[in-house]
Each structure stands twice: as C-alpha cells, then as structure tokens.
XYZ file of C-alpha atoms in Angstrom:
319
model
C 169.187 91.514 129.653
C 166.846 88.779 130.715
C 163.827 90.608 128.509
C 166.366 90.686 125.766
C 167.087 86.628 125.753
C 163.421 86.357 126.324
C 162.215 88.139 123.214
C 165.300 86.716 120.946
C 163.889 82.822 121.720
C 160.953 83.797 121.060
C 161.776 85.304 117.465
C 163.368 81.708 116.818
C 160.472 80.099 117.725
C 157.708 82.327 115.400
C 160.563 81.889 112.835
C 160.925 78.103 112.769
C 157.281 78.196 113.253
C 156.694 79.973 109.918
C 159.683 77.811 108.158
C 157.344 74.995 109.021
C 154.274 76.398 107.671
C 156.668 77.366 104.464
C 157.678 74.131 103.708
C 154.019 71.919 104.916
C 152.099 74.630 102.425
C 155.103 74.063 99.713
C 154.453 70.397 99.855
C 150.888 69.936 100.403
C 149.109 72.818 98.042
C 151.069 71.851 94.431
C 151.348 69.345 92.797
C 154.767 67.959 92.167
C 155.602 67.033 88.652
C 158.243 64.363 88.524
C 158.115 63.247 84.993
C 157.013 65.089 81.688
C 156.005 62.488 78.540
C 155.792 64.486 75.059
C 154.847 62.887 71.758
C 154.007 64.367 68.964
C 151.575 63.609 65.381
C 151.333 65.222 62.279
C 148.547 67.619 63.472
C 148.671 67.302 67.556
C 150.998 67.285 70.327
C 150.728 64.711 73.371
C 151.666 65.576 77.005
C 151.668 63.574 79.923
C 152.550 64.585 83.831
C 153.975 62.402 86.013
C 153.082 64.090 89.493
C 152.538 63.589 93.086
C 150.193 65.450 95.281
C 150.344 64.716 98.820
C 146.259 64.459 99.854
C 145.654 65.872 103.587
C 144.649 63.896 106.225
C 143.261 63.878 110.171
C 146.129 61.321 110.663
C 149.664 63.017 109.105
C 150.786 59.619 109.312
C 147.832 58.621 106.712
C 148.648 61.581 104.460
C 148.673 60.002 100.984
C 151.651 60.933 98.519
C 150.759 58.778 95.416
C 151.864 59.412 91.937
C 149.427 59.619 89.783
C 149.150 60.658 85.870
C 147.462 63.027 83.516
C 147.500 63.265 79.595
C 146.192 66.222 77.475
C 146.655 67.081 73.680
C 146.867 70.471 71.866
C 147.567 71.929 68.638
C 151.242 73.555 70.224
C 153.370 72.119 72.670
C 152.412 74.728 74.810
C 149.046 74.035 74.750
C 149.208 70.755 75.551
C 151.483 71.075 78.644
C 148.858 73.907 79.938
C 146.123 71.572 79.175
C 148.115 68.856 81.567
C 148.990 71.148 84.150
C 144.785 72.045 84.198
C 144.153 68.360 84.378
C 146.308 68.319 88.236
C 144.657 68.671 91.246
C 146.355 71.763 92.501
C 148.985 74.307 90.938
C 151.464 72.895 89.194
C 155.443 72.747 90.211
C 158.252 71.650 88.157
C 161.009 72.182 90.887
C 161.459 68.195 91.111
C 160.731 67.170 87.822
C 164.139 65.027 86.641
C 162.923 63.537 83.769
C 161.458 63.452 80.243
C 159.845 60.809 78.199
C 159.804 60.422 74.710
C 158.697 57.695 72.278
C 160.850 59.104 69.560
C 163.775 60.959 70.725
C 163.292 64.074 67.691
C 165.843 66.289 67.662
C 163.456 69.339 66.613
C 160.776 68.075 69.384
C 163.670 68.446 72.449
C 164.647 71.391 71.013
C 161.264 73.161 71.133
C 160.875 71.537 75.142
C 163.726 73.060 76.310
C 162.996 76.910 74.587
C 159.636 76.554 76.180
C 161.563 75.203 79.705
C 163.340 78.582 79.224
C 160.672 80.557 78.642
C 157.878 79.074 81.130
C 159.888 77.277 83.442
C 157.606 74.133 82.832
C 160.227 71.672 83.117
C 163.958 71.351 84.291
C 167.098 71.648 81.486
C 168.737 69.035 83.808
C 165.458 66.423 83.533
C 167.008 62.938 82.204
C 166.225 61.954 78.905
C 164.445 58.612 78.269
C 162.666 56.722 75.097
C 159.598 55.381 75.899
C 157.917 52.341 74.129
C 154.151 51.478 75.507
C 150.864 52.985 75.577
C 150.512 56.313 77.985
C 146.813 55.459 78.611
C 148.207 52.831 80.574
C 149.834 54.944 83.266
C 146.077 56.634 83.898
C 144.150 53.824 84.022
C 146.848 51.440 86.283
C 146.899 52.865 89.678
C 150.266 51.184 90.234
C 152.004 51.773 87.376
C 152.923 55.527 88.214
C 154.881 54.410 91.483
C 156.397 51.264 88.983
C 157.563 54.115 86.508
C 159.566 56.334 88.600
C 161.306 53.065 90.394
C 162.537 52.245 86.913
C 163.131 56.144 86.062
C 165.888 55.932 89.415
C 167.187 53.174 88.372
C 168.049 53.856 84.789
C 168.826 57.561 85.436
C 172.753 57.336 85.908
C 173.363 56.186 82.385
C 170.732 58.991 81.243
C 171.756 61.861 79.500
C 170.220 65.432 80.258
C 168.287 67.691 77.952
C 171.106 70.364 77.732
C 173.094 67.881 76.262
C 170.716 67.112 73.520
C 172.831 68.345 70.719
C 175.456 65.998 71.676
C 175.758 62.097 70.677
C 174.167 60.290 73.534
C 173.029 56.734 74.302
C 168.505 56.712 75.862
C 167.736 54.189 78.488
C 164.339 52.652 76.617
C 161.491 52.611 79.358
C 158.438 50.426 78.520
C 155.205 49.493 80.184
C 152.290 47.226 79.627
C 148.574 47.379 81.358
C 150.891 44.823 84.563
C 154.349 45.903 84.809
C 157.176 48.452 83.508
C 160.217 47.334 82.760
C 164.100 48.633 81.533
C 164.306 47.208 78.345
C 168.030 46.231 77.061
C 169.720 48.357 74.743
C 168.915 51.695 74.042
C 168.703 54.553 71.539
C 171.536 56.050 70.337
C 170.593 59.633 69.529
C 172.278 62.214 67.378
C 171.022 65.491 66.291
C 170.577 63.505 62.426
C 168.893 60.388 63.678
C 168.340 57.769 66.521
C 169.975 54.307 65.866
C 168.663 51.409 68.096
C 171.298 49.767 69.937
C 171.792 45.904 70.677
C 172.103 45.189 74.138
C 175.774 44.027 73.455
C 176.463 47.140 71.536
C 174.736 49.509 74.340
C 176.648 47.949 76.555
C 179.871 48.158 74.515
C 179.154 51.937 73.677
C 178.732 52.782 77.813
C 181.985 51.328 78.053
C 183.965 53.489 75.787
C 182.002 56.380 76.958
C 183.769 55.784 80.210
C 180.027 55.390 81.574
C 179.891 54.625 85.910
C 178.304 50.986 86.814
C 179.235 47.382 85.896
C 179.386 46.165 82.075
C 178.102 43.177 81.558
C 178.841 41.478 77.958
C 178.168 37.867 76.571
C 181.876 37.133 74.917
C 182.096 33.711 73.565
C 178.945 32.430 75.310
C 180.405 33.333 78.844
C 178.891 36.275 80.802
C 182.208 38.825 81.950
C 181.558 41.313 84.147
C 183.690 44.998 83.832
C 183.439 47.033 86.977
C 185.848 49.440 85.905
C 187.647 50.378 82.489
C 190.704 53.099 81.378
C 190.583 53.934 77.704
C 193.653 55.191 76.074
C 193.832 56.934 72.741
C 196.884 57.369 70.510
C 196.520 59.566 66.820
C 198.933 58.332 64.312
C 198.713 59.072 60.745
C 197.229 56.053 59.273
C 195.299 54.949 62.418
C 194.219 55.258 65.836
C 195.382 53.446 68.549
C 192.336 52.357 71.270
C 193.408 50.572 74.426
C 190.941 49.361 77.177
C 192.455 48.498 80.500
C 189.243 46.706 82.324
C 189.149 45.423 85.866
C 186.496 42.719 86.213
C 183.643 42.364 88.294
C 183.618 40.310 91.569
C 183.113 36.370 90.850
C 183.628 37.430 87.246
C 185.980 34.536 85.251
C 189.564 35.988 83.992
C 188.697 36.326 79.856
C 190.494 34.372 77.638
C 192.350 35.539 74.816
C 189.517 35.235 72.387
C 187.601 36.812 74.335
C 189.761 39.979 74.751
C 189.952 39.776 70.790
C 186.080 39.636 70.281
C 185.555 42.386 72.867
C 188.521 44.640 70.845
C 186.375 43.664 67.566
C 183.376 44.927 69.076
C 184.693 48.314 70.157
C 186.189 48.658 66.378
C 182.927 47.837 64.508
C 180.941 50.274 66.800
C 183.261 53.339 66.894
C 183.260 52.701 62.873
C 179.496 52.746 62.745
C 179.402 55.479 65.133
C 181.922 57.673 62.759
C 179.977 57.014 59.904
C 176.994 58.632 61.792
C 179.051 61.686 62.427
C 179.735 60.590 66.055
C 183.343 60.806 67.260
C 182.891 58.352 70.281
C 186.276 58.801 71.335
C 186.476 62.934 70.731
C 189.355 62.343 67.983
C 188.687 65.912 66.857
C 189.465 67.763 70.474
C 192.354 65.478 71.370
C 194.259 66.263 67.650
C 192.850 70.205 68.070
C 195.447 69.959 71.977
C 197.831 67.961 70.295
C 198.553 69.607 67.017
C 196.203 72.614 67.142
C 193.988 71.630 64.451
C 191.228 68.696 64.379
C 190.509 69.091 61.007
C 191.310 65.526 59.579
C 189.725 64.039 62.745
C 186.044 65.522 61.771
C 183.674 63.018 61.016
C 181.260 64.615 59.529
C 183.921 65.843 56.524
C 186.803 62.544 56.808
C 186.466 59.291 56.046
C 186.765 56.802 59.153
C 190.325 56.034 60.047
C 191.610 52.612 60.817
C 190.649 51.699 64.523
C 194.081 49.089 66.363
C 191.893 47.880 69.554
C 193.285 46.240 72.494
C 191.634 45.125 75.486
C 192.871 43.850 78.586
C 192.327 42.428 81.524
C 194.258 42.795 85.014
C 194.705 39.881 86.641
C 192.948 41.029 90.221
C-alpha cells in the first residue's frame, strides 16, 4: 500500500513536470501572432504580423516578450501571409491572434481572409476588425510602436466587430499611427457588404447607441458635453411610421439635458437611421421584428422599400 502511494506521487510529479515543459516549449519556441494587417493594390497583396516571441534568457526574470512586426508582399493573399510568417523568428502560431487590420475595410478582401482562415488556420474567425490609417513601415522601424498598437487594439476592441460578422452592417474602430505615437481616432467606418461610409464622431457615437453598444456615450448636444452610461431602445411598427424611443440613464457628474437637447439628440437618431436605410442598413432590425409580429418583413426591407417615417423620443431619467 505504501509502494502504491509512493509510485502514484510520483506519476503526479513526472506529469506536472511534463505539463510544464508543455506549456514553457508552447510559449518560448513560436512565435505568437497577435495582430494580422492586410492591404491590398491592383497587382500585390500586403501583409503584416503583429507577433511576440518571448527571447530566452540565463535570468527567466530577464526573458524578453516584445512585440515586434514583420511585412511581406505577394502576388496572392496566401503568398503574402507565408512570406510574413517566413519573415518571424520561429514557427508561426495564430492561437492568440484577436485582431485584423485593414486600411480599407473591402468586402471581397475579408471575405477571401476568412476562406483562407478556414482553410490554413492562419488567423482566428473571431479576430476584431479594425481600419487602419498610417504607414505600416512605421510599426518595423519604431521599436515602441508595436507595444503602443496592441494597447490601443484592447482598448478599442469592445466596440469591434468580428470577422464572422463581416456580412453584417457594422461600425470599425479607425486605428492610426505616426513614426511617435498611435492613437484611436474618433469616429469610425461604417461598413456594409456595398460600401464603407465614414462616420462623424457625433454620428459614431449616435450609431453605438442605437446599436445598444456596452460603454459610456459621450455626445456634444447644444455645446454641452452629456454623458449616457446606459440606454433602452424601444421600437413600435405602425403603418405610416415607426415609433423609436430611447430611455438613457446619464453618466456620473453628467448635467440633466434640457429639452432641446433631448430634441437634437431624437433628430440625430432620425437623420442617421434614414441614412443608414438608404444604405440598405436596417439599424433597428425593422425586417425581423415585423417577420415575429406579423409573419412577414417584406415592407420593412430596405434594400426593396422606401424609408419609412422615423417618431424619435429620447429621454432622460432623472437619477
């Protein structure tokens, strides 16, 4: 019995022993891709690799886990990512990589990423899509500019959306860098599978909001800054119009809005669901509520019916 007790620590130990090797070789003899940029001219394709590869040291406390990044072109997509994932110190691994760059959000470019995710497994269907606006020579010749990118690729990724959702209306966070500094820029990109419409940073904001989107709103109405940390949006079909209603509760330290301001915010939300309808984009999924309601959706398509008169409301509660 004692032999027995003896022998089963010991197969723990050689086990967690090996786990440990596992993991150490798992993170020390790839290299990590966080981040994949594509672009894409008239003859070439562009891909960048936003990676991390943990250098070994006497010292694991001086180990080195840096980001670094590595362009290549080709005449295919595929080529180009190979050429990339050549470029990286050791053997490339996608298993972390949440997010993909773009300077123009093409509908035909995403699609061709995610057959060739499918296919190789060079990439992640759930990576977070982003527009990018600066020069990706930049982010190999800046040593610090790597480690700035993914700071700013956290902190825009909740409003993100992902690249299985591609085919659906969605609003891009715009990234951009210079040879100092990378920044979020306001606004964003709306894209569609027809086009990508550049968004004001009131209208980005405005759009988030009726999306139902997580996070804190903050709009200029009137000149005064009003902070909305949490918003209900209501939808009623009638025959000659639709009935929007926004019930917001404002941000901490945020001032009660007046009237007019409720009324300008209610204008805004009109103009940009009608804008967004005459892209095609049924913000507020008319189409699937009327399909529950009445089992049909056809006179709430908007790629086949003209836009219907929008009644906004907004208001505020008073805590």
């Amino acid at each position: 019995m004692k032999n027995a007790k003896t022998y089963k620590s010991l197969l723990v130990m050689l086990l967690a022993g090996w786990c440990l090797l596992f993991l150490r070789c798992e993170s020390t003899e790839k290299s990590m891709v966080r981040a994949v940029y594509l672009a894409r001219t008239e003859q070439r394709y562009q891909a960048g690799l936003l990676y991390q590869a943990p250098q070994a040291a006497a010292d694991a406390a001086e180990a080195s886990a840096a980001l670094q990044f590595v362009q290549a072109e080709g005449q295919t997509m595929e080529r180009a990512l190979a050429a990339a994932e050549q470029a990286l110190p050791q053997t490339a691994s996608f298993r972390l990589c949440d997010y993909l760059l773009l300077p123009k959000a093409a509908e035909p470019l995403l699609t061709e990423y995610e057959q060739l995710v499918l296919r190789r497994g060079c990439g992640r269907t759930a990576a977070r899509l982003f527009c990018a606006e600066g020069e990706i020579e930049h982010l190999t010749t800046q040593a610090t500019l790597p480690d700035a990118l993914m700071a700013q690729l956290k902190a825009a990724a909740p409003t993100a959306p992902r690249l299985y959702q591609h085919t659906e209306p969605g609003l891009l966070p715009v990234l951009g860098w210079s040879a100092k500094e990378v920044t979020i820029q306001e606004g964003g990109v709306l894209h569609t599978v027809a086009a990508n419409t550049p968004l004001s940073p009131e209208q980005a904001e405005v759009f988030r909001l009726l999306a139902g989107q997580g996070g804190t709103r903050q709009l200029w109405l009137e000149g005064e800054r009003i902070g909305i940390r949490r918003c209900t949006v209501s939808v009623t079909l009638q025959k000659a119009q639709v009935l929007v209603r926004l019930d917001c509760q404002r941000a901490a330290h945020s001032p009660l809005p007046t009237q007019a301001q409720q009324q300008q915010l209610a204008a805004q939300c009109a103009a940009l669901l009608q804008s967004c309808w005459q892209q095609g984009m049924d913000v507020l999924h008319l189409q699937a509520r009327a399909t529950l309601r009445d089992g049909s959706g056809a006179s709430f398509d908007p790629t086949k019916n003209a836009c219907p008169q929008w009644r906004t409301d907004v208001h505020f509660m008073l805590y």
